[in-house]
Amino acid sequence: MVTLVWFPSMLIFILGNAAAALADPWADLGCHGHGSTASHLLQRSSRMLRSASARDAILQGNEIWGCGSLQIPEVPPLVAAPLRNITWLHFPKAGTSFLATIWNYACSRRMALDLAVSPRAVPGCEQCYDVALMDRYPPDSYCEEGFLSQNFSTQHRPITVSAVQSRDLQVIGMFRRPSQRLISAFHDSCHASGLAEDQYKLLMQECGPNGKNSAGCYARFPGIAGCMSRMLTGGFCAETQFAESSFDGGKAHLEDALTMVKEMAFVGLTEYWDLSICLFQRMFGGTVNAAQLIDFHEGDSHQDQLYDETQLMGFVDEVDEAIYQAASDRFHELVKTYVSPDFSECATLVQSANRLTEMASKESKNSCSCEAAGRECGFSSSLGMSCGQCPTKRLKFSSEDTKVDDLNVTCDEEHGSCLVEGDLRPDVFKWTM
């Protein structure tokens, strides 16, 4: 039984499909026709605005929890080998919100979690969904033993084939079109994870707001192109240069990077977000939480459509384009294996999420998230879900709380309130900030 769980009361954008801007990779699947299930999934706009509300239902097999339910037609699962020792290959600007899917799989088996947490985690990190989620639902307290790798991280850490094989890691990740990822990174203060401080300053001087203010300049700066090739072979996204002439854009890493793509346990594409999430559920099973379809990690440059790639002034990241093509081919192979030819189960997931949205907007008084229930923490028997621990990192937003680690923060389980030295602090711990 495929089940779907719906969360949060906020306007959110769905990372959707960008088929209109992509070559049709589905031609060999026979997925044509605007009235088809495939077209519903593969030809909608790049992002879809959904007016989301709190959770409307949790179904556990045939047992209904909570304050409402929407049953999804049963589709016999095609489950791959269970994921264990999970390592997340997290390319910059390529789907931080994928952590909701990881937490739903690895950390929600004993009880449902409200994964629609505010991304406002800590001063200087106001759009950090990963930090905020783990502050409320720490892996040591909520995740099943053995599901996450010992050194699991949400940061932009690289991997290698040798490390995967020697440690028996299962690597999962989302890939994004290189041109789109580059432009997004440029608009995020010229994001350059791994670049030495002096070279980052030079990058900002040349290409940032006080320089050319150009995505094309950023993409051409030595050390920027070939991010995926390096992260797939043990290097950081950006490569610090000791001699400008030595930079090859990642070409030396390409062959090994392509091998690593084949080693990955799961490959998704941000341009096909909903389908990627559906594929994950088809491969590994479990309930579906509609928070998995939400972009919680919108940066300051967030927009609803694809970036205009003329911003790159003709630049093409040739190495990462080759890697993206290999990832796309792998993704298509997995879809053929685990998803039915008419995409019916995936359309059901998306359509059900839309229906829950419509129901919630009409019946908001019946919504039942942690926020709607007025809870900041603890397990709610009426909701049948955990609202997590008190996110103590948020105390740093308050100037009076300079020594956060020295404060005694507890959860009043009965009332679901966070207490600091025994006092209520609703300004700090309210669900949405």
Short mmCIF file of C-alpha atoms in Angstrom, two decimals:
data_model
loop_
_atom_site.label_atom_id
_atom_site.label_comp_id
_atom_site.label_asym_id
_atom_site.label_seq_id
_atom_site.Cartn_x
_atom_site.Cartn_y
_atom_site.Cartn_z
CA MET A 1 0.00 0.00 0.00
CA VAL A 2 1.40 3.37 -0.98
CA THR A 3 0.40 5.98 1.57
CA LEU A 4 0.75 9.71 1.64
CA VAL A 5 1.16 12.08 4.54
CA TRP A 6 0.61 15.84 4.21
CA PHE A 7 2.24 18.66 6.16
CA PRO A 8 2.80 22.42 6.66
CA SER A 9 0.80 25.64 6.64
CA MET A 10 2.72 27.90 4.33
CA LEU A 11 2.88 28.82 0.68
CA ILE A 12 5.48 26.56 -0.87
CA PHE A 13 6.90 25.85 -4.24
CA ILE A 14 7.21 22.36 -5.61
CA LEU A 15 10.39 21.52 -7.39
CA GLY A 16 8.80 20.25 -10.53
CA ASN A 17 9.58 19.18 -14.02
CA ALA A 18 11.35 21.24 -16.58
CA ALA A 19 10.44 19.12 -19.58
CA ALA A 20 9.60 22.12 -21.72
CA ALA A 21 13.23 23.18 -21.53
CA LEU A 22 14.74 19.71 -21.91
CA ALA A 23 15.12 17.36 -24.81
CA ASP A 24 12.53 14.59 -24.55
CA PRO A 25 14.32 11.69 -22.83
CA TRP A 26 11.10 9.72 -22.61
CA ALA A 27 10.52 9.17 -26.31
CA ASP A 28 11.66 5.58 -26.07
CA LEU A 29 9.17 5.02 -23.24
CA GLY A 30 6.22 5.94 -25.42
CA CYS A 31 5.21 8.75 -23.06
CA HIS A 32 3.44 11.17 -25.34
CA GLY A 33 0.10 12.84 -25.54
CA HIS A 34 -1.05 15.78 -23.43
CA GLY A 35 -3.86 13.75 -21.90
CA SER A 36 -1.60 10.99 -20.68
CA THR A 37 -0.42 10.30 -17.18
CA ALA A 38 3.14 10.82 -18.36
CA SER A 39 2.36 14.30 -19.66
CA HIS A 40 0.83 15.18 -16.30
CA LEU A 41 4.14 14.41 -14.63
CA LEU A 42 6.58 15.31 -17.35
CA GLN A 43 5.12 18.41 -18.97
CA ARG A 44 4.01 20.59 -16.10
CA SER A 45 5.76 23.87 -15.37
CA SER A 46 9.20 23.88 -13.81
CA ARG A 47 7.78 24.67 -10.36
CA MET A 48 4.20 24.54 -9.20
CA LEU A 49 2.77 26.78 -6.52
CA ARG A 50 0.82 24.82 -3.95
CA SER A 51 -1.06 26.37 -1.07
CA ALA A 52 -0.07 23.83 1.53
CA SER A 53 -1.59 23.28 4.91
CA ALA A 54 -0.97 21.07 7.87
CA ARG A 55 -1.04 17.33 7.80
CA ASP A 56 -4.40 15.87 6.82
CA ALA A 57 -3.76 12.18 7.13
CA ILE A 58 -1.45 9.39 8.12
CA LEU A 59 -2.17 5.91 6.91
CA GLN A 60 -0.23 2.97 8.26
CA GLY A 61 -1.22 0.04 6.08
CA ASN A 62 -4.99 -0.11 6.54
CA GLU A 63 -4.89 1.60 9.93
CA ILE A 64 -5.94 5.25 9.83
CA TRP A 65 -4.28 7.68 12.23
CA GLY A 66 -4.92 11.33 12.82
CA CYS A 67 -7.65 13.61 11.58
CA GLY A 68 -8.47 12.46 8.10
CA SER A 69 -7.25 10.18 5.36
CA LEU A 70 -6.87 9.88 1.65
CA GLN A 71 -6.26 6.39 0.40
CA ILE A 72 -4.02 5.96 -2.60
CA PRO A 73 -4.84 3.02 -4.90
CA GLU A 74 -2.61 0.09 -4.14
CA VAL A 75 0.26 -0.56 -6.52
CA PRO A 76 2.36 -3.70 -5.94
CA PRO A 77 5.83 -2.44 -4.97
CA LEU A 78 9.01 -3.32 -6.78
CA VAL A 79 11.40 -2.93 -3.88
CA ALA A 80 15.15 -2.84 -4.38
CA ALA A 81 17.59 -3.95 -1.71
CA PRO A 82 16.94 -1.94 1.48
CA LEU A 83 19.06 1.14 1.92
CA ARG A 84 21.55 0.91 4.75
CA ASN A 85 24.72 2.88 5.54
CA ILE A 86 23.33 5.80 3.54
CA THR A 87 25.67 8.51 2.31
CA TRP A 88 24.18 11.61 0.69
CA LEU A 89 26.15 13.09 -2.19
CA HIS A 90 24.89 16.65 -1.90
CA PHE A 91 25.98 18.88 -4.76
CA PRO A 92 25.62 22.60 -3.98
CA LYS A 93 22.33 24.05 -5.26
CA ALA A 94 20.94 20.60 -6.06
CA GLY A 95 18.10 19.83 -3.69
CA THR A 96 18.74 20.35 0.02
CA SER A 97 15.07 19.49 0.50
CA PHE A 98 15.92 15.89 -0.45
CA LEU A 99 16.79 15.49 3.23
CA ALA A 100 13.03 15.23 3.90
CA THR A 101 13.01 12.02 1.86
CA ILE A 102 16.06 10.65 3.68
CA TRP A 103 14.57 11.43 7.10
CA ASN A 104 11.20 10.03 6.08
CA TYR A 105 12.88 6.76 5.08
CA ALA A 106 15.47 6.41 7.83
CA CYS A 107 13.96 8.23 10.80
CA SER A 108 10.14 7.98 10.62
CA ARG A 109 9.63 4.25 11.08
CA ARG A 110 8.71 4.26 14.75
CA MET A 111 6.53 7.36 14.59
CA ALA A 112 5.46 9.99 12.09
CA LEU A 113 7.47 13.23 12.03
CA ASP A 114 6.31 16.68 10.98
CA LEU A 115 9.04 17.29 8.42
CA ALA A 116 7.74 20.75 7.51
CA VAL A 117 10.11 22.60 9.82
CA SER A 118 11.06 26.21 9.29
CA PRO A 119 14.47 26.50 7.54
CA ARG A 120 15.41 29.41 9.84
CA ALA A 121 17.96 27.46 11.84
CA VAL A 122 20.53 29.82 13.31
CA PRO A 123 21.80 33.40 12.71
CA GLY A 124 23.61 33.45 9.41
CA CYS A 125 21.74 30.33 8.30
CA GLU A 126 18.16 31.51 7.79
CA GLN A 127 17.57 29.18 4.82
CA CYS A 128 19.12 25.99 6.17
CA TYR A 129 16.44 23.33 6.10
CA ASP A 130 18.93 20.55 6.77
CA VAL A 131 20.34 22.19 9.90
CA ALA A 132 16.86 23.04 11.17
CA LEU A 133 15.47 19.55 10.57
CA MET A 134 18.32 17.82 12.37
CA ASP A 135 18.12 20.27 15.25
CA ARG A 136 14.49 19.25 15.79
CA TYR A 137 14.91 15.58 14.91
CA PRO A 138 18.53 14.61 15.74
CA PRO A 139 19.63 11.41 13.99
CA ASP A 140 20.87 9.78 17.20
CA SER A 141 17.39 10.08 18.70
CA TYR A 142 15.14 9.41 15.72
CA CYS A 143 16.93 7.48 12.98
CA GLU A 144 17.10 3.70 12.86
CA GLU A 145 20.45 2.16 13.67
CA GLY A 146 22.46 1.31 10.58
CA PHE A 147 20.35 3.32 8.14
CA LEU A 148 22.66 6.33 8.00
CA SER A 149 26.40 5.98 7.54
CA GLN A 150 28.59 6.64 10.54
CA ASN A 151 29.79 9.94 9.12
CA PHE A 152 26.51 10.95 7.48
CA SER A 153 26.52 14.63 6.57
CA THR A 154 24.22 17.08 4.85
CA GLN A 155 27.16 19.23 3.81
CA HIS A 156 28.83 19.17 0.42
CA ARG A 157 31.23 16.34 1.09
CA PRO A 158 32.82 14.37 -1.76
CA ILE A 159 32.93 10.62 -2.24
CA THR A 160 35.13 8.09 -4.01
CA VAL A 161 34.56 4.63 -5.44
CA SER A 162 37.22 3.18 -3.13
CA ALA A 163 35.55 4.65 -0.03
CA VAL A 164 32.15 3.36 -1.12
CA GLN A 165 33.45 -0.14 -1.69
CA SER A 166 35.69 -0.37 1.39
CA ARG A 167 33.02 0.97 3.76
CA ASP A 168 30.06 -0.63 2.00
CA LEU A 169 28.38 2.77 1.63
CA GLN A 170 25.14 3.27 -0.30
CA VAL A 171 25.33 6.63 -2.01
CA ILE A 172 22.21 8.53 -3.03
CA GLY A 173 21.81 11.99 -4.54
CA MET A 174 20.04 14.42 -6.80
CA PHE A 175 21.66 15.83 -9.94
CA ARG A 176 20.86 19.22 -11.48
CA ARG A 177 21.55 20.54 -14.95
CA PRO A 178 25.01 22.14 -14.75
CA SER A 179 23.98 25.41 -16.37
CA GLN A 180 21.10 25.85 -13.93
CA ARG A 181 23.25 24.85 -10.97
CA LEU A 182 25.98 27.30 -11.94
CA ILE A 183 23.58 30.23 -12.29
CA SER A 184 21.93 29.38 -8.99
CA ALA A 185 25.34 29.19 -7.30
CA PHE A 186 26.32 32.56 -8.76
CA HIS A 187 23.19 34.18 -7.34
CA ASP A 188 23.98 32.60 -3.96
CA SER A 189 26.95 34.89 -3.28
CA CYS A 190 29.11 33.06 -5.83
CA HIS A 191 28.89 29.80 -3.88
CA ALA A 192 32.26 28.07 -4.11
CA SER A 193 32.57 25.30 -1.53
CA GLY A 194 36.24 24.32 -1.23
CA LEU A 195 37.79 27.42 -2.76
CA ALA A 196 40.60 28.98 -0.70
CA GLU A 197 39.68 32.23 1.05
CA ASP A 198 42.05 34.40 -0.98
CA GLN A 199 40.76 32.97 -4.25
CA TYR A 200 37.15 33.39 -3.16
CA LYS A 201 37.85 37.07 -2.44
CA LEU A 202 39.33 37.40 -5.92
CA LEU A 203 36.27 35.63 -7.38
CA MET A 204 33.96 38.11 -5.66
CA GLN A 205 36.08 41.07 -6.78
CA GLU A 206 36.04 39.97 -10.38
CA CYS A 207 32.57 38.46 -10.77
CA GLY A 208 30.48 39.56 -7.78
CA PRO A 209 28.23 42.60 -7.27
CA ASN A 210 31.19 44.98 -7.10
CA GLY A 211 32.83 43.45 -10.15
CA LYS A 212 31.29 42.29 -13.40
CA ASN A 213 28.29 40.85 -11.50
CA SER A 214 28.14 38.15 -14.13
CA ALA A 215 27.22 34.46 -14.02
CA GLY A 216 29.39 33.96 -17.09
CA CYS A 217 32.37 35.43 -15.26
CA TYR A 218 31.66 33.19 -12.27
CA ALA A 219 31.39 30.02 -14.39
CA ARG A 220 34.68 30.79 -16.17
CA PHE A 221 36.61 31.57 -13.00
CA PRO A 222 39.40 28.97 -12.48
CA GLY A 223 38.25 26.29 -10.06
CA ILE A 224 34.48 26.59 -10.58
CA ALA A 225 33.59 24.38 -13.57
CA GLY A 226 33.55 20.63 -13.12
CA CYS A 227 32.08 20.65 -9.61
CA MET A 228 30.31 17.29 -9.97
CA SER A 229 33.38 15.62 -11.46
CA ARG A 230 35.42 16.54 -8.40
CA MET A 231 32.80 15.67 -5.78
CA LEU A 232 32.32 12.24 -7.37
CA THR A 233 36.06 11.57 -7.10
CA GLY A 234 37.02 12.86 -3.67
CA GLY A 235 37.43 16.59 -4.26
CA PHE A 236 35.46 19.63 -3.19
CA CYS A 237 33.03 21.33 -5.52
CA ALA A 238 35.40 24.23 -6.17
CA GLU A 239 39.10 23.59 -6.76
CA THR A 240 41.71 25.88 -5.30
CA GLN A 241 44.24 26.80 -8.00
CA PHE A 242 47.96 27.10 -7.42
CA ALA A 243 48.55 27.94 -11.08
CA GLU A 244 45.80 29.22 -13.35
CA SER A 245 47.12 27.26 -16.32
CA SER A 246 46.68 23.97 -14.43
CA PHE A 247 42.88 24.10 -14.26
CA ASP A 248 41.24 21.68 -16.72
CA GLY A 249 37.60 22.05 -15.69
CA GLY A 250 37.50 18.57 -14.18
CA LYS A 251 38.51 16.65 -17.31
CA ALA A 252 41.08 14.56 -15.44
CA HIS A 253 38.32 13.26 -13.15
CA LEU A 254 35.67 12.51 -15.76
CA GLU A 255 36.24 8.78 -16.28
CA ASP A 256 36.27 8.00 -12.55
CA ALA A 257 33.26 10.26 -11.98
CA LEU A 258 31.24 8.37 -14.58
CA THR A 259 32.16 5.12 -12.81
CA MET A 260 30.92 6.54 -9.50
CA VAL A 261 27.55 7.46 -11.03
CA LYS A 262 27.07 3.78 -11.88
CA GLU A 263 27.96 2.80 -8.30
CA MET A 264 25.27 4.99 -6.72
CA ALA A 265 22.29 3.26 -5.11
CA PHE A 266 19.89 6.00 -6.17
CA VAL A 267 20.06 8.79 -8.72
CA GLY A 268 17.38 11.48 -9.00
CA LEU A 269 17.06 14.64 -11.11
CA THR A 270 15.91 17.94 -9.65
CA GLU A 271 14.25 18.75 -12.98
CA TYR A 272 11.99 15.73 -12.37
CA TRP A 273 11.58 16.15 -8.64
CA ASP A 274 8.17 14.55 -8.15
CA LEU A 275 9.06 11.61 -10.37
CA SER A 276 12.39 11.22 -8.55
CA ILE A 277 10.64 11.05 -5.18
CA CYS A 278 8.14 8.56 -6.55
CA LEU A 279 11.01 6.47 -7.92
CA PHE A 280 12.69 6.48 -4.51
CA GLN A 281 9.52 5.21 -2.86
CA ARG A 282 9.03 2.57 -5.55
CA MET A 283 12.58 1.34 -5.08
CA PHE A 284 12.80 1.32 -1.30
CA GLY A 285 9.21 1.31 -0.05
CA GLY A 286 7.72 3.04 2.97
CA THR A 287 5.07 5.70 3.38
CA VAL A 288 5.07 8.90 1.34
CA ASN A 289 5.20 12.20 3.19
CA ALA A 290 4.06 15.12 1.08
CA ALA A 291 6.84 17.20 2.64
CA GLN A 292 9.07 15.26 0.26
CA LEU A 293 7.54 17.24 -2.61
CA ILE A 294 8.26 20.65 -1.11
CA ASP A 295 11.15 23.06 -1.59
CA PHE A 296 11.95 24.18 1.95
CA HIS A 297 15.37 25.57 1.06
CA GLU A 298 14.62 28.61 -1.08
CA GLY A 299 17.56 30.96 -1.32
CA ASP A 300 17.43 34.72 -1.78
CA SER A 301 17.63 34.27 -5.54
CA HIS A 302 14.85 31.66 -5.63
CA GLN A 303 12.58 31.88 -8.66
CA ASP A 304 9.73 29.79 -9.97
CA GLN A 305 11.00 29.16 -13.48
CA LEU A 306 14.25 28.01 -14.99
CA TYR A 307 17.08 30.53 -15.12
CA ASP A 308 17.76 32.22 -18.44
CA GLU A 309 20.95 30.45 -19.48
CA THR A 310 22.10 33.36 -21.63
CA GLN A 311 23.41 34.67 -18.29
CA LEU A 312 26.36 32.31 -18.84
CA MET A 313 27.30 34.19 -22.03
CA GLY A 314 27.85 31.01 -24.00
CA PHE A 315 29.75 29.10 -21.34
CA VAL A 316 29.18 25.33 -21.22
CA ASP A 317 30.50 23.15 -18.39
CA GLU A 318 31.43 20.30 -20.71
CA VAL A 319 32.65 17.86 -18.07
CA ASP A 320 29.64 18.24 -15.78
CA GLU A 321 27.31 18.11 -18.78
CA ALA A 322 28.74 14.67 -19.60
CA ILE A 323 28.22 13.58 -16.01
CA TYR A 324 24.68 14.93 -15.96
CA GLN A 325 23.92 12.97 -19.13
CA ALA A 326 25.21 9.79 -17.48
CA ALA A 327 23.10 10.51 -14.39
CA SER A 328 20.08 11.16 -16.59
CA ASP A 329 20.62 7.86 -18.41
CA ARG A 330 20.89 6.05 -15.07
CA PHE A 331 17.72 7.76 -13.82
CA HIS A 332 15.79 6.70 -16.93
CA GLU A 333 16.97 3.11 -16.47
CA LEU A 334 15.77 3.07 -12.87
CA VAL A 335 12.41 4.53 -13.86
CA LYS A 336 11.97 1.83 -16.51
CA THR A 337 12.77 -0.83 -13.91
CA TYR A 338 10.71 0.37 -10.96
CA VAL A 339 7.90 2.52 -12.36
CA SER A 340 5.11 1.23 -14.57
CA PRO A 341 5.13 2.41 -18.21
CA ASP A 342 2.12 4.69 -17.75
CA PHE A 343 3.52 6.29 -14.57
CA SER A 344 0.17 5.65 -12.92
CA GLU A 345 1.47 5.26 -9.37
CA CYS A 346 3.51 8.44 -9.63
CA ALA A 347 0.61 10.44 -11.02
CA THR A 348 -1.48 9.15 -8.13
CA LEU A 349 1.07 10.49 -5.67
CA VAL A 350 1.15 13.97 -7.22
CA GLN A 351 -2.60 14.15 -7.77
CA SER A 352 -3.22 13.06 -4.18
CA ALA A 353 -0.90 15.77 -2.89
CA ASN A 354 -2.84 18.30 -4.93
CA ARG A 355 -6.13 16.98 -3.55
CA LEU A 356 -4.85 17.21 0.00
CA THR A 357 -3.85 20.80 -0.69
CA GLU A 358 -7.35 21.60 -1.94
CA MET A 359 -8.93 19.87 1.06
CA ALA A 360 -6.67 21.75 3.45
CA SER A 361 -7.42 25.16 1.95
CA LYS A 362 -11.14 24.49 2.34
CA GLU A 363 -10.91 22.88 5.75
CA SER A 364 -8.01 24.66 7.39
CA LYS A 365 -9.69 24.53 10.77
CA ASN A 366 -9.33 20.74 10.63
CA SER A 367 -5.65 20.75 9.77
CA CYS A 368 -3.50 18.93 12.26
CA SER A 369 0.19 19.71 12.09
CA CYS A 370 2.33 20.42 15.11
CA GLU A 371 1.94 24.11 14.35
CA ALA A 372 -1.84 23.92 14.07
CA ALA A 373 -1.94 21.93 17.30
CA GLY A 374 0.10 24.62 19.04
CA ARG A 375 2.92 22.21 19.87
CA GLU A 376 6.60 23.06 19.83
CA CYS A 377 7.97 19.67 20.83
CA GLY A 378 7.19 16.18 22.10
CA PHE A 379 4.90 13.38 20.99
CA SER A 380 1.24 14.18 20.38
CA SER A 381 -1.06 11.21 20.89
CA SER A 382 -3.94 13.14 19.29
CA LEU A 383 -1.94 13.72 16.12
CA GLY A 384 -0.10 10.40 16.23
CA MET A 385 3.20 12.13 15.51
CA SER A 386 6.30 13.50 17.12
CA CYS A 387 6.93 17.23 17.06
CA GLY A 388 10.57 16.61 17.89
CA GLN A 389 12.97 18.19 20.33
CA CYS A 390 13.28 21.88 21.15
CA PRO A 391 15.54 23.40 18.43
CA THR A 392 18.11 24.90 20.78
CA LYS A 393 20.16 26.50 18.00
CA ARG A 394 17.35 29.03 17.61
CA LEU A 395 18.26 30.53 20.97
CA LYS A 396 21.15 32.21 19.20
CA PHE A 397 18.64 34.52 17.51
CA SER A 398 18.05 36.08 20.92
CA SER A 399 20.76 38.47 22.02
CA GLU A 400 20.12 37.67 25.67
CA ASP A 401 21.00 34.02 25.13
CA THR A 402 24.72 34.38 24.46
CA LYS A 403 25.70 31.12 26.19
CA VAL A 404 23.22 28.72 24.65
CA ASP A 405 25.08 25.58 25.72
CA ASP A 406 24.80 26.55 29.37
CA LEU A 407 21.00 26.90 29.30
CA ASN A 408 18.66 24.16 30.48
CA VAL A 409 16.15 23.58 27.67
CA THR A 410 13.39 21.02 28.26
CA CYS A 411 10.14 19.96 26.65
CA ASP A 412 6.86 20.04 28.59
CA GLU A 413 5.54 16.84 26.99
CA GLU A 414 1.99 17.32 28.26
CA HIS A 415 1.53 20.74 26.67
CA GLY A 416 4.14 20.45 23.92
CA SER A 417 5.97 23.59 25.04
CA CYS A 418 9.69 24.31 25.08
CA LEU A 419 11.00 25.73 28.34
CA VAL A 420 14.25 27.62 28.89
CA GLU A 421 15.26 27.46 32.53
CA GLY A 422 11.61 26.63 33.19
CA ASP A 423 10.20 29.62 31.28
CA LEU A 424 8.18 29.65 28.05
CA ARG A 425 9.86 31.17 25.00
CA PRO A 426 7.25 31.08 22.20
CA ASP A 427 9.13 33.77 20.27
CA VAL A 428 12.01 31.34 19.86
CA PHE A 429 10.39 27.94 19.44
CA LYS A 430 7.18 28.53 17.49
CA TRP A 431 6.95 26.15 14.57
CA THR A 432 7.15 28.70 11.75
CA MET A 433 9.49 31.68 12.03
#
